[in-house]
Every structure is written in structure tokens, then in C-alpha cells.
XYZ file of C-alpha atoms in Angstrom:
712
model
C -5.446 19.607 -93.292
C -5.253 23.293 -92.485
C -5.477 24.762 -89.017
C -8.698 26.503 -89.975
C -10.352 23.172 -90.722
C -9.296 21.808 -87.323
C -10.858 24.698 -85.386
C -14.290 24.387 -83.777
C -16.953 25.579 -86.165
C -19.189 28.457 -85.052
C -22.735 27.584 -85.940
C -24.217 30.320 -88.128
C -27.703 29.900 -86.645
C -29.306 28.158 -83.718
C -31.143 24.921 -84.275
C -34.333 26.532 -85.552
C -36.812 23.805 -84.592
C -35.544 23.541 -81.065
C -35.474 27.306 -80.640
C -39.130 27.435 -81.628
C -39.952 24.666 -79.168
C -38.084 26.418 -76.393
C -39.807 29.703 -77.179
C -43.192 27.986 -77.043
C -42.260 26.391 -73.723
C -41.345 29.746 -72.177
C -44.499 31.380 -73.530
C -46.582 28.675 -71.868
C -44.562 29.047 -68.672
C -45.190 32.787 -68.681
C -48.896 32.227 -69.223
C -48.949 29.887 -66.260
C -47.145 32.439 -64.049
C -50.328 34.007 -62.762
C -52.746 31.165 -63.368
C -52.605 29.626 -59.908
C -53.921 31.221 -56.737
C -51.504 32.061 -53.941
C -50.994 29.372 -51.340
C -52.885 29.802 -48.090
C -53.310 28.058 -44.785
C -55.479 24.972 -44.676
C -56.711 24.876 -41.064
C -60.154 26.085 -40.085
C -61.445 26.369 -36.504
C -61.962 22.609 -36.236
C -58.427 22.018 -37.485
C -56.968 24.461 -34.954
C -58.995 22.867 -32.130
C -57.400 19.498 -32.879
C -54.032 21.009 -32.001
C -55.332 22.921 -28.957
C -57.915 20.727 -27.170
C -59.703 21.554 -23.907
C -59.158 23.076 -21.419
C -57.762 25.522 -23.994
C -60.322 27.473 -26.013
C -59.912 28.718 -29.591
C -61.130 32.318 -29.866
C -62.370 34.190 -32.908
C -59.978 34.548 -35.813
C -58.513 38.028 -36.111
C -60.105 40.171 -38.803
C -56.840 41.759 -39.993
C -54.373 38.863 -39.687
C -54.977 35.107 -40.106
C -54.319 34.549 -36.388
C -56.339 32.549 -33.858
C -56.140 33.543 -30.161
C -55.826 30.497 -27.911
C -57.413 31.217 -24.524
C -56.898 29.718 -21.085
C -59.003 30.334 -18.007
C -57.046 31.838 -15.128
C -58.246 33.612 -11.979
C -61.855 33.415 -13.141
C -61.277 34.985 -16.557
C -59.902 33.997 -19.949
C -56.355 35.094 -20.720
C -54.527 34.763 -24.031
C -52.387 31.639 -23.789
C -50.967 31.937 -27.327
C -51.592 33.279 -30.806
C -51.803 30.438 -33.356
C -51.140 30.926 -37.053
C -49.876 29.118 -40.130
C -46.538 30.256 -41.503
C -47.686 29.912 -45.109
C -50.206 32.747 -44.565
C -47.591 35.216 -43.339
C -44.199 34.064 -44.662
C -44.680 31.791 -47.698
C -40.978 31.154 -48.337
C -40.570 28.446 -51.000
C -38.707 25.372 -49.874
C -36.168 23.408 -51.856
C -39.007 21.792 -53.812
C -40.387 25.208 -54.755
C -43.410 25.048 -52.416
C -43.497 26.825 -49.023
C -43.693 24.587 -45.955
C -46.781 25.085 -43.797
C -46.078 25.214 -40.074
C -48.521 25.825 -37.255
C -46.930 28.191 -34.747
C -48.248 29.050 -31.283
C -46.660 32.262 -29.984
C -47.113 33.251 -26.334
C -47.865 36.882 -25.384
C -44.284 37.280 -24.148
C -42.888 36.150 -27.504
C -41.877 32.588 -26.605
C -42.879 29.656 -28.768
C -45.542 27.525 -27.110
C -45.495 24.995 -29.923
C -44.509 24.481 -33.560
C -46.003 21.712 -35.692
C -45.585 20.708 -39.350
C -48.926 20.896 -41.153
C -47.568 20.044 -44.616
C -44.356 20.250 -46.629
C -42.850 19.226 -49.971
C -39.182 19.127 -49.003
C -37.618 16.408 -51.194
C -35.083 15.242 -48.620
C -37.874 14.439 -46.147
C -40.295 12.941 -48.684
C -39.446 9.250 -48.874
C -35.890 10.212 -47.910
C -35.004 10.848 -44.308
C -38.707 10.630 -43.543
C -40.679 13.324 -41.756
C -39.657 12.316 -38.216
C -36.366 14.286 -38.243
C -38.326 17.336 -39.446
C -40.856 16.950 -36.621
C -38.022 16.697 -34.098
C -36.340 19.744 -35.656
C -39.333 22.069 -35.168
C -39.856 20.822 -31.586
C -36.595 22.572 -30.670
C -38.340 25.953 -30.953
C -40.615 25.295 -27.973
C -39.477 27.594 -25.162
C -37.273 29.761 -27.405
C -38.110 33.412 -27.949
C -39.152 35.014 -31.218
C -37.347 38.121 -29.984
C -34.042 36.395 -30.601
C -32.287 35.773 -33.890
C -32.486 31.986 -34.001
C -30.013 30.310 -36.329
C -29.681 26.785 -37.646
C -26.379 25.285 -36.569
C -24.707 22.060 -37.544
C -26.065 18.774 -36.168
C -25.538 18.674 -32.380
C -24.456 22.324 -32.421
C -26.026 22.987 -29.023
C -24.289 19.962 -27.538
C -20.996 21.328 -28.867
C -21.339 24.641 -27.048
C -23.625 26.764 -29.238
C -26.178 28.872 -27.388
C -29.301 26.853 -26.625
C -31.296 30.106 -26.673
C -30.345 31.234 -30.178
C -29.392 28.017 -32.004
C -31.277 24.945 -33.133
C -29.490 21.784 -34.228
C -29.485 21.308 -37.987
C -30.038 18.070 -39.862
C -27.360 16.444 -41.978
C -28.254 16.363 -45.678
C -31.089 18.875 -45.135
C -29.242 22.158 -44.648
C -31.179 24.196 -47.217
C -34.562 22.838 -46.118
C -34.003 23.516 -42.413
C -32.862 27.072 -43.095
C -35.989 27.763 -45.140
C -38.161 26.318 -42.355
C -36.340 28.433 -39.773
C -36.923 31.585 -41.809
C -40.582 30.629 -42.320
C -41.118 30.270 -38.570
C -39.280 33.475 -37.665
C -40.712 35.528 -40.531
C -44.314 34.593 -39.726
C -43.739 35.027 -35.984
C -42.225 38.470 -36.474
C -45.254 39.552 -38.508
C -47.588 38.458 -35.699
C -45.358 39.845 -32.968
C -45.204 43.285 -34.556
C -48.953 43.403 -35.080
C -50.047 41.800 -31.810
C -47.138 42.189 -29.414
C -45.268 45.221 -30.736
C -41.842 43.600 -30.793
C -39.062 46.044 -31.472
C -41.366 48.629 -33.002
C -39.031 51.438 -31.949
C -35.790 49.519 -32.056
C -35.779 47.560 -35.301
C -32.385 47.810 -36.987
C -30.984 49.945 -34.142
C -28.030 49.097 -31.920
C -27.872 50.893 -28.560
C -24.758 50.533 -26.387
C -23.497 52.258 -23.255
C -20.766 54.806 -23.813
C -17.479 53.383 -22.548
C -16.404 56.873 -21.443
C -19.527 57.347 -19.274
C -17.458 56.503 -16.226
C -17.070 58.096 -12.816
C -16.790 56.820 -9.264
C -20.140 57.178 -7.483
C -21.589 55.950 -4.221
C -24.890 54.124 -4.017
C -26.398 57.275 -2.530
C -25.172 59.282 -5.548
C -26.663 56.733 -7.928
C -29.984 56.798 -6.082
C -30.031 60.611 -6.125
C -29.562 60.614 -9.903
C -32.233 57.940 -10.383
C -29.686 55.459 -11.793
C -30.460 53.042 -8.947
C -34.178 52.584 -8.312
C -36.247 50.901 -5.638
C -39.466 48.888 -5.909
C -41.207 48.491 -2.559
C -44.514 46.734 -1.937
C -45.884 47.128 1.573
C -48.097 44.686 3.399
C -50.942 47.172 3.151
C -50.600 47.506 -0.604
C -50.566 43.743 -1.031
C -53.622 43.248 1.192
C -55.558 45.894 -0.708
C -54.703 44.312 -4.067
C -55.756 40.817 -2.985
C -58.850 42.100 -1.177
C -60.020 43.462 -4.546
C -59.821 39.861 -5.821
C -62.168 38.712 -3.062
C -59.536 37.275 -0.736
C -59.666 37.674 3.026
C -56.786 39.517 4.740
C -53.979 37.298 6.023
C -51.912 39.960 7.803
C -53.150 42.220 10.616
C -49.823 43.992 11.220
C -48.828 47.566 10.302
C -49.608 48.214 6.663
C -46.479 50.279 5.993
C -44.064 47.383 6.620
C -42.142 46.376 3.406
C -43.215 42.991 2.074
C -41.141 42.954 -1.103
C -38.300 45.446 -1.360
C -36.105 45.480 -4.472
C -33.179 47.679 -5.485
C -32.324 47.496 -9.188
C -30.081 49.146 -11.781
C -28.830 48.812 -15.360
C -25.162 47.756 -15.185
C -23.665 48.270 -18.661
C -23.024 51.973 -18.058
C -19.514 52.008 -16.495
C -20.422 54.677 -13.948
C -23.173 52.377 -12.619
C -21.710 48.903 -13.084
C -18.212 49.727 -11.828
C -19.583 51.609 -8.808
C -21.900 48.746 -7.794
C -19.646 45.760 -8.572
C -16.136 47.143 -8.336
C -13.642 47.373 -11.238
C -12.676 43.684 -11.369
C -16.186 42.226 -11.171
C -17.484 44.791 -13.662
C -14.718 43.910 -16.152
C -15.514 40.197 -15.731
C -19.204 40.898 -16.320
C -18.516 42.798 -19.536
C -16.352 39.930 -20.794
C -19.101 37.402 -20.101
C -21.852 39.415 -21.739
C -22.221 38.781 -25.459
C -22.074 41.588 -28.049
C -25.166 43.754 -27.663
C -26.274 42.028 -24.428
C -27.491 43.948 -21.376
C -27.287 43.296 -17.618
C -29.751 44.349 -14.903
C -28.971 43.908 -11.194
C -31.814 43.175 -8.763
C -31.213 43.010 -4.986
C -34.011 41.693 -2.745
C -34.066 42.899 0.867
C -37.712 42.537 1.878
C -39.368 39.838 3.925
C -40.657 38.114 0.753
C -37.978 37.261 -1.807
C -39.430 37.091 -5.345
C -36.588 34.854 -6.449
C -37.957 32.099 -4.203
C -36.180 29.520 -2.107
C -36.035 27.005 -4.967
C -34.700 29.462 -7.573
C -32.212 27.808 -9.948
C -29.239 29.878 -11.065
C -29.266 30.499 -14.788
C -33.049 30.209 -15.103
C -35.701 32.838 -15.815
C -37.226 34.161 -12.557
C -40.940 33.390 -12.558
C -41.889 36.350 -10.384
C -39.573 39.009 -11.809
C -39.909 40.536 -15.262
C -38.373 43.358 -17.270
C -40.845 45.015 -19.628
C -40.552 47.763 -22.200
C -43.431 49.323 -24.053
C -45.776 47.083 -22.091
C -44.118 43.893 -23.370
C -42.008 41.412 -21.447
C -38.329 41.200 -22.339
C -36.711 37.784 -21.962
C -34.321 38.228 -19.004
C -32.381 35.243 -17.622
C -30.192 34.931 -14.538
C -26.499 34.922 -15.481
C -25.461 32.346 -12.871
C -22.295 34.258 -11.979
C -20.575 34.482 -8.609
C -22.461 36.707 -6.138
C -19.710 38.727 -4.533
C -18.005 42.084 -4.786
C -21.109 44.295 -4.606
C -20.789 47.818 -3.172
C -20.831 47.720 0.657
C -23.550 50.354 0.941
C -26.013 48.329 -1.146
C -28.846 46.841 0.977
C -28.162 43.317 2.176
C -30.058 40.445 0.606
C -29.979 37.892 -2.210
C -29.405 39.316 -5.655
C -29.327 38.379 -9.281
C -27.948 39.793 -12.514
C -30.381 39.331 -15.369
C -29.006 39.045 -18.903
C -31.025 40.503 -21.796
C -29.617 39.442 -25.155
C -29.133 41.871 -28.010
C -31.692 39.971 -30.086
C -34.473 40.920 -27.640
C -34.861 44.409 -29.139
C -34.278 46.014 -25.720
C -33.378 49.716 -25.774
C -31.691 50.717 -22.479
C -31.844 54.398 -23.416
C -35.664 54.261 -23.455
C -37.878 53.871 -20.358
C -38.401 50.340 -19.091
C -40.078 48.739 -16.108
C -39.273 46.133 -13.479
C -42.324 44.114 -12.459
C -42.740 41.772 -9.498
C -45.533 39.231 -9.039
C -47.132 38.396 -5.711
C -49.015 35.098 -5.590
C -51.714 33.952 -3.159
C -53.817 30.782 -3.144
C -57.408 30.378 -2.123
C -59.412 27.222 -1.694
C -58.282 24.013 -0.018
C -59.490 21.249 -2.331
C -59.285 22.909 -5.736
C -56.944 25.726 -4.921
C -56.702 28.721 -7.255
C -53.692 30.971 -7.619
C -54.328 34.699 -7.625
C -51.570 36.903 -9.059
C -51.073 40.627 -8.598
C -48.280 42.675 -10.181
C -46.415 45.736 -8.900
C -43.911 47.742 -10.869
C -41.379 50.569 -10.880
C -40.144 52.487 -13.905
C -36.509 53.068 -14.824
C -35.022 55.662 -17.191
C -31.437 56.697 -17.908
C -30.264 59.812 -19.794
C -29.833 59.278 -23.529
C -26.377 60.909 -23.259
C -25.081 57.719 -21.607
C -25.598 55.712 -24.816
C -24.446 55.398 -28.404
C -27.230 54.735 -30.903
C -26.386 53.529 -34.367
C -27.941 51.467 -37.136
C -27.364 47.763 -36.644
C -25.925 45.734 -39.477
C -28.634 43.802 -41.228
C -28.881 41.584 -44.226
C -31.215 39.119 -45.864
C -31.628 35.780 -44.123
C -30.135 33.827 -47.015
C -26.750 35.415 -46.342
C -26.257 33.075 -43.370
C -25.731 29.901 -45.437
C -23.405 31.792 -47.786
C -21.247 32.877 -44.854
C -21.357 29.449 -43.232
C -20.393 27.610 -46.415
C -17.782 30.048 -47.663
C -14.884 27.532 -47.558
C -16.851 24.944 -49.549
C -17.794 27.561 -52.130
C -14.184 28.634 -52.436
C -13.000 25.076 -53.088
C -15.703 24.440 -55.691
C -15.031 27.784 -57.401
C -11.305 26.983 -57.658
C -12.102 23.567 -59.131
C -14.405 25.081 -61.736
C -11.829 27.727 -62.594
C -9.286 24.954 -63.133
C -11.642 22.908 -65.300
C -12.419 25.670 -67.818
C -8.938 25.999 -69.400
C -8.581 22.221 -69.605
C -11.796 21.935 -71.607
C -11.203 25.097 -73.628
C -7.629 24.465 -74.826
C -7.822 21.168 -76.633
C -4.145 21.168 -77.622
C -3.061 21.335 -73.991
C -3.653 18.751 -71.308
C -6.406 17.017 -73.311
C -3.906 16.090 -76.041
C -1.748 14.182 -73.539
C -3.487 10.836 -73.212
C -1.764 9.692 -70.012
C -1.812 12.976 -68.076
C -5.361 13.798 -69.109
C -6.617 10.379 -67.941
C -5.094 11.037 -64.511
C -6.641 14.527 -64.378
C -10.074 13.244 -65.327
C -9.929 10.474 -62.763
C -8.926 12.920 -60.023
C -11.617 15.434 -60.967
C -14.339 12.779 -60.979
C -13.199 11.664 -57.529
C -13.474 15.294 -56.381
C -16.953 15.541 -57.919
C -18.181 12.421 -56.159
C -16.473 12.922 -52.803
C -16.482 16.684 -52.292
C -19.219 18.142 -54.502
C -21.590 15.228 -53.940
C -21.137 13.522 -50.592
C -19.531 16.390 -48.658
C -20.991 19.630 -50.065
C -24.324 17.992 -50.993
C -24.369 19.880 -54.279
C -25.872 17.211 -56.525
C -27.969 19.089 -59.077
C -31.386 17.561 -59.551
C -34.636 17.720 -61.484
C -36.095 18.902 -58.172
C -34.682 22.360 -58.909
C -36.514 22.505 -62.224
C -39.680 21.380 -60.449
C -39.137 24.211 -57.963
C -38.735 26.704 -60.799
C -41.995 25.581 -62.392
C -43.805 25.790 -59.060
C -42.305 29.222 -58.493
C -43.567 30.332 -61.898
C -47.050 28.929 -61.403
C -47.691 29.200 -57.656
C -45.277 31.058 -55.372
C -43.724 33.603 -57.817
C -40.635 33.512 -55.586
C -37.166 32.229 -56.472
C -35.602 32.906 -53.078
C -35.452 29.178 -52.306
C -32.470 28.892 -54.656
C -30.393 31.155 -52.407
C -30.533 28.792 -49.429
C -28.348 26.155 -51.104
C -25.180 28.065 -52.103
C -23.071 25.164 -53.488
C -25.853 24.021 -55.807
C -26.566 27.577 -56.940
C -22.859 28.082 -57.675
C -22.887 24.962 -59.839
C -26.022 26.099 -61.650
C -24.370 29.477 -62.282
C -21.520 27.590 -63.960
C -23.543 24.927 -65.769
C -26.082 27.236 -67.447
C -23.467 29.303 -69.382
C -21.590 26.135 -70.370
C -24.794 24.838 -71.962
C -24.483 27.675 -74.463
C -20.772 27.051 -75.018
C -20.327 23.266 -74.862
C -23.776 21.784 -74.308
C -24.984 19.241 -71.784
C -21.675 17.405 -71.447
C -19.921 19.738 -68.995
C -22.306 18.861 -66.186
C -23.146 15.298 -67.157
C -19.563 14.317 -67.853
C -17.696 16.264 -65.166
C -19.884 17.694 -62.410
C -22.601 15.094 -61.747
C -21.690 13.077 -58.622
C -23.925 10.143 -59.577
C -22.441 10.215 -63.065
C -18.976 10.012 -61.510
C -20.130 7.111 -59.326
C -21.283 5.285 -62.466
C -17.906 5.814 -64.130
C -16.078 4.353 -61.146
C -18.517 1.454 -61.001
C -17.923 0.722 -64.700
C -14.324 -0.168 -63.871
C -15.598 -3.323 -62.202
C -16.806 -4.692 -65.528
C -13.362 -5.823 -66.669
C -12.248 -7.726 -63.512
C -15.745 -9.214 -63.327
C -15.414 -10.236 -66.985
C -18.649 -8.513 -67.910
C -18.938 -7.730 -71.594
C -20.866 -4.561 -72.397
C -24.090 -4.954 -74.315
C -24.423 -3.156 -77.618
C -27.942 -1.796 -77.898
C -29.252 -1.969 -81.495
C -29.328 1.520 -83.067
C -33.101 1.675 -83.603
C -33.845 0.480 -80.043
C -31.167 2.837 -78.719
C -32.851 5.779 -80.452
C -36.259 5.078 -78.917
C -34.843 4.356 -75.474
C -33.147 7.767 -75.496
C -36.547 9.418 -75.972
C -37.687 7.982 -72.642
C -35.899 10.647 -70.603
C -37.690 13.400 -72.547
C -41.064 11.818 -71.861
C -40.240 11.537 -68.166
C -39.109 15.170 -68.094
C -42.366 16.309 -69.716
C -44.414 14.309 -67.211
C -42.601 15.807 -64.243
C -42.861 19.405 -65.441
C -46.536 19.108 -66.401
C -47.331 17.584 -62.999
C -45.441 20.407 -61.280
C -47.204 23.080 -63.341
C -50.631 21.651 -62.525
C -49.844 21.321 -58.818
C -50.006 17.518 -58.892
C -48.061 15.602 -56.198
C -47.040 13.221 -58.983
C -44.179 15.634 -59.709
C -42.469 14.525 -56.497
C -43.253 10.881 -57.216
C -41.906 10.985 -60.776
C -38.801 12.822 -59.552
C -37.864 9.682 -57.641
C -36.738 8.311 -61.025
C -33.516 10.097 -60.100
C -31.407 7.987 -57.721
C -29.456 11.093 -56.658
C -31.230 11.494 -53.325
C -30.584 7.860 -52.399
C -27.015 7.473 -53.618
C -25.596 10.945 -52.983
C -27.737 12.957 -50.556
C -28.574 10.077 -48.189
C -25.474 7.889 -48.734
C -27.711 4.870 -49.509
C -29.242 5.101 -46.014
C -32.852 4.790 -47.092
C -35.724 2.355 -47.524
C -34.736 -0.831 -49.324
C -36.823 -0.216 -52.501
C -34.966 3.033 -53.159
C -31.587 1.473 -52.382
C -32.383 -1.500 -54.613
C -33.326 0.864 -57.430
C -30.118 2.922 -57.131
C -27.929 -0.183 -56.881
C -29.802 -1.703 -59.822
C -28.903 1.299 -61.969
C -25.254 0.894 -61.023
C -25.436 -2.787 -61.972
C -27.088 -1.824 -65.275
C -24.136 0.501 -65.820
C -21.832 -2.542 -65.903
C -23.668 -3.850 -68.973
C -24.937 -0.645 -70.614
C -22.505 2.176 -69.964
C -24.241 5.176 -68.348
C -27.603 3.551 -69.104
C -29.465 5.758 -66.648
C -27.932 8.950 -68.044
C -28.652 7.980 -71.625
C -32.184 6.654 -71.228
C -33.796 7.805 -67.981
C -32.263 10.951 -66.498
C -34.876 13.764 -66.639
C -32.330 16.393 -65.610
C -30.058 15.275 -68.438
C -33.010 15.595 -70.803
C -33.638 19.174 -69.657
C -29.977 20.074 -70.076
C -29.888 18.414 -73.485
C -32.829 20.551 -74.650
C -31.259 23.762 -73.369
C -27.919 22.635 -74.772
C -29.359 22.843 -78.273
C -28.815 26.582 -77.941
C -25.090 25.790 -78.134
C -23.195 28.260 -80.343
C -20.089 26.126 -80.972
C -19.429 22.817 -82.645
C -16.383 22.652 -80.405
C -15.193 19.088 -81.053
C -12.608 19.187 -83.893
C -13.343 16.945 -86.880
C -11.359 15.855 -89.927
C -12.757 15.238 -93.371
C -11.828 11.574 -92.896
C -13.902 11.267 -89.690
C -16.648 8.723 -90.415
C -15.373 7.940 -93.919
C -13.248 5.969 -93.769
C -12.167 6.374 -90.105
C -14.548 5.022 -87.436
C -12.140 4.964 -84.484
C -13.794 7.769 -82.507
C -17.236 6.241 -83.030
C -16.045 2.849 -81.803
C -14.332 4.326 -78.774
C -17.302 6.534 -77.777
C -19.040 4.582 -75.040
C -21.925 7.069 -74.986
C -22.940 6.419 -78.579
C -22.738 10.141 -79.317
C -20.903 9.835 -82.667
C -22.813 8.865 -85.789
C -21.292 6.571 -88.460
C -20.874 9.693 -90.599
C -18.563 11.145 -87.962
C -21.115 13.774 -86.905
C -21.227 14.559 -83.163
C -24.613 14.210 -81.481
C -24.011 17.019 -78.967
C -27.222 16.491 -76.915
C -25.899 12.989 -76.157
C -22.236 13.983 -75.732
C -20.864 13.754 -72.177
C -17.646 15.662 -72.913
C -15.328 12.850 -71.879
C -12.887 14.304 -74.468
C -11.700 10.858 -75.675
C -12.349 11.771 -79.300
C -10.541 15.088 -78.831
C -7.535 13.273 -77.387
C -7.548 10.828 -80.302
C -7.725 13.468 -83.029
C -4.859 15.438 -81.432
C -2.643 12.353 -81.029
C -0.637 11.453 -84.177
C -0.149 7.965 -82.756
C -3.890 7.312 -82.376
C -5.609 9.337 -85.077
C -5.861 6.866 -87.981
C -5.677 9.459 -90.798
C -2.477 10.860 -89.292
C -1.005 7.393 -88.756
C -1.732 6.414 -92.368
C -0.359 9.678 -93.705
C 2.851 9.328 -91.705
C 3.250 5.694 -92.813
C 3.096 6.634 -96.486
C 5.111 9.773 -96.063
C 2.435 12.016 -97.469
C -0.163 14.468 -96.345
C -3.878 13.782 -96.559
C -5.667 16.062 -98.973
C -8.093 18.158 -96.944
C -11.795 17.809 -97.617
C -14.720 19.818 -96.258
C -16.112 18.892 -92.864
C -19.599 17.404 -93.290
C -22.277 19.786 -92.125
C -24.877 18.676 -89.578
């Protein structure tokens, strides 16, 4: 046989019937693209009131934004307690199932989260998987955090391991992509409301402002006061009495009205000329080391008769009666809980605090800002009522003391790519190593012993690293998400939140055109690898495989195509049956959740593995909807890459007998949509000690006359 006859044959045309079917499918998919209305929130006033019962009051929905003001009565009038909205109205980011989660968010006027609740979701890992309870607990972490900060999803127990409790929420194992999408949905919707209602960062979005390190000189407190770099906020007894008298309260102090009641001295410390002069070189250097990148520090010294910090003030907390505001909005400022010593001797005596403002707060120290202090009085003895009055002093520093530059920004989906860089690198190296092995059939594949060891090791890597560790089991859920994206959300961004799976898809799709379905199903499917390892138990257990009759085998193989059609039609029509039918895949149970799931799902997955002992890869051959989808797309394959001899099928049947997938016809023709690329037949045909035609030819000392390869 000539070398030309042993080469893979390039198909002159695509399989015409299947191309027409695929074209029709994509035409229908395109027609469905705009046929569904955009998703919208599902709560009306009655629904919102169930989440915010009395004494809270739900106000009128905003005319411009789908936002409900939640009101609370205070000091005889209604104040805005929170703005409530559904994330799907403002940031409909598709989840891993292709449908955006719907979260009810209550955002306080100062930008903190009052509450976050899950209204609905279609995240596969939480639907009949982990259950919804871990998701409910996940969103509860946002309560008390600030929308001004860049909140990130860490690893499980990240906050307990030292991550900032103000900017990090604990992730959930096996739900990395879903939790990141939910985080972005919450923050994206909250930012839209904050900019419209609260004005967050309107002048400082994408801008980084830092004190110039060379703005340094030795100054006294008097010099700093003269320049306006140290300011004073004084509230006299007379001013306080006047303010509370306007609220209908009787005077409680008959002394001189010009006596200071609250007296505060405050300054911005990041500018070296200010911070070093007030704290001294050593304490200033320690402060700068403790501050995070982009953070700011404000010093407040209290030397009046009434200390706004209070006797029960806890270091490290947010002072209830002190606030830093900019543009009329409160900036989250928290006590730094550092040692109170080393201040300049000519500062007024009294308790003091250093308030930290994180870089995520959008605070611009080069722009005017305000320090506010609250004075509180109570009236009434039985049902006492607190009356609050605020006093303030403005603060401005010269713009020449600061460096202003554009802050680095990037899309939110970059975070998981950065976090999972090492995993992606390992998977990419493995894929790069697999390609030459599969492409050069006269290399490692021709060595029966070495290739068996390589295949075993790669399948172990697929199961252990790609599946159980990196959680990159490809699934029909992705195809469901694509259909939902085409028909409902028109957004494919959900794919970017699961980098390992997207990397595998980027590899698998081109290989469909080159080799067909087998590259994924035979090498990169973790559950497929698990089945192969399980099949080894058949021999020690003395289980003889069952040979399915050819006619029954043919009809059973059509089952996976019917299941695929049912799932995709249900997804396209918006039916929840798509998620139910997708449970035909045991991937979530066996790989994503490590068999930690409800007993019916575990029994089903284990049952498929037991079936595998009798009918090799029975699930893959008869039930797998993802395999069916890949088989259909694999019909666009341009190569008949498995070498054949004229004697294959007549008279030699060795490859057909050895093929445990039933992918070789008696004629010797390869059924590529059913081929799992195990390469056994390639090894046989390259091995002169196994290939029957070569063995016979060598035995008789002659060459076999070449004959044409049968066409498909």
C-alpha cells in the first residue's frame, strides 16, 4: 500500500444533508433572536411591601428609574430609609444558565446595603444542586457593606483568612462563575441607582487622586491653621439651643451662649506637609504603611465639653455622630484603631481619631469636602423621641498638593481571569501537549505501550484537574445559555465568568472541524474519564460486557438527539423544562458537586457508572445531549483523519472488534459522529505486529496489492 493511500482523506465536500439541517437550525435561531421581550422585574407594590413591612412605608415608584423609595418616620417626618430595586431591571447580566438572576436590593442614602434578597434565579449549580440556601447566605453578606467600594468575591472563608471584610465576600465552592455574576449584578444595578439618586463618584469616576510625595515642609499647627490646612468646627451652647428650640424643644442650658459645646480640630493627613507636621515623621510613616493603596486619612481631635465620639465608642468602628461628606453625600469613613500617640504638642488636648476612607469610596481630597457632627437630644419620658441636628465645616486644599491621573479600569469579567491564571496556564499546556499526539499518528500513538500510559495519565488529569479541581466540565447547560442569550438576553457575557470552561470551548470547537466529536468526548470530558476508569472494574468483578444488537443499538443512539432537541426547544420557548431535562447529565452530581447531593441524583449518577460496566460508555452513546450536539457540529469535519487500508472490513475485522464504542461498521467505514478518538484503531493499523493485513503479508513474504479505500 502506498503512503498516499495511508494518509487521511480530505473530504471534497461537507455532508450536504447535515449542512442544510445546521443552516436551517441557525436560521431559526436568528429568527428567535428578537422574538422574546427583554426580562424585567416581577415585583409590584404589593410584592415590595412583603419585603418591607410596617413601620416602613413603600413610596411611589420613580418615574425615570424602576426604583421604590422605602420611607421611615423620624422626628415627625418621613425620611428615605432605602431605595429598593430589582437588579434585573438595571443590570440584567446573564448567569451561567443564560438567564440573569433577579435580586432585590435595598440601598441606603449613604450607599450602604440595607438588604439583598434573591427573587429568582436559574443558576444550575443551585437548582437541585447545592440548593438555594448557600445562595441566600451569600447575598446576606452584602448587608452593611458599601456600594461605594469595589466588592470582590473571594475564595470560601476568604474573610476569615484575612481578606478585607469591607471589600470581600466569601465565595462558594463549585459556584465561582455564578457568584461572580451575582456580585456584578448587585454592584452594577446599585451603581446605576447610586449615580442617579445619590450621585456617587459623578466627578471622580475613573480618576485616581493622590497627595504629592514632595509636598513636604515642616510646619507648626499655627502655620497649618493660617493656611486653612487645619480647620476647626465649633458649636456653641447658644447655637445648639437655637437649633433644638426650632424643633420645639425647651432650653436645657441657661449659661453663656458663646461657650463651646462641641469643638473639633480636623485635617487631611496624606499630604506630607500636614501629616508629618501633626504626627511626627515616625508616626506619619507608620500611617502611610497601614493605609491601603488609594486610601485617605482624616484626623479629628475633640476638645469641647461634648465629645461626638461618645464614651462607648469602639475603636475601628464608624462614628455615629461624625461624618465626612462630599458633594452632599456621605463618604464611608471608619476609625483606623491605631495607637493614639505622637501628635504635635501644640494641637488642642482631647480624644482623637483617624478616619480611613478607602480608595473605592470615590473620595477626591483635592475637591472641597465637609466634616459634619450630629447633636442628639431626646424629648418625652414614656415614648421618647430622638431629635437630631447637624453642624458642619468645609475643608479645601490647593489642587497643587495632589496628582490626578486616570485610574486603571477594566471589565468586571477580568477578575476571574486574573484569579484563575495558574489553572488556565496548566490547562493550556495540557491542550498544547495533546495536539501533536493526536495529529502525528506515526509518533506516540503508534507505540502501543507508551501511548496507553500517556492516555491513562491524561484521563487522570482530565478527571482530577480539569473536572474536580478546575470545575471545567463542559455541559449542555452552556448550550441552553446560548439559546437563552439568543432568544431572551442577547448577551453572551456570562461565558466570560468561567475562564477554564471557556478555554476548553475555545479548543473543542475548532477540533470539531478537524477531528469531530471525539477530541472532547474521548479526552477532555471528566465524566467520560470517570467512566473509563470505572470500566476497569469489569474484569476483576468478572462482568462480561453486553453486546447490544445492531438494530437496537442504532435506535438507542437516536435517543440523545431527541433529548437534545427537547432541551433546546424548551430553552428557546422559555420553559423551565430546559433545566429539568438538563438533569439527564450526571456531570453536576459526579463532577461539580463530588456526589454530595440528594440521593436520587447520586443514585442516577452511580447507576450510569454501573451501566458502564455492562455497556461501555452507555450514557455517552445513548443519552448524552452534549455529545449529541457535538456530534451534529462534528459533521462539519473536513478530514477523514483515521487511516484505513483497502483490507479494512474485508476481510479484516480486527479494528471493528476492538472498538468498544461501536464506531466502526463491518465494511471498515468509520462512523465519526460516534467515534471517541481513543486511537486504538490507529495504533493497530500502524503496528505491524497487530495489523492483520501486515502480519499476513509478512508471513507470506509478499506485499498486499493496494486497493481503493471504500468511500463513505
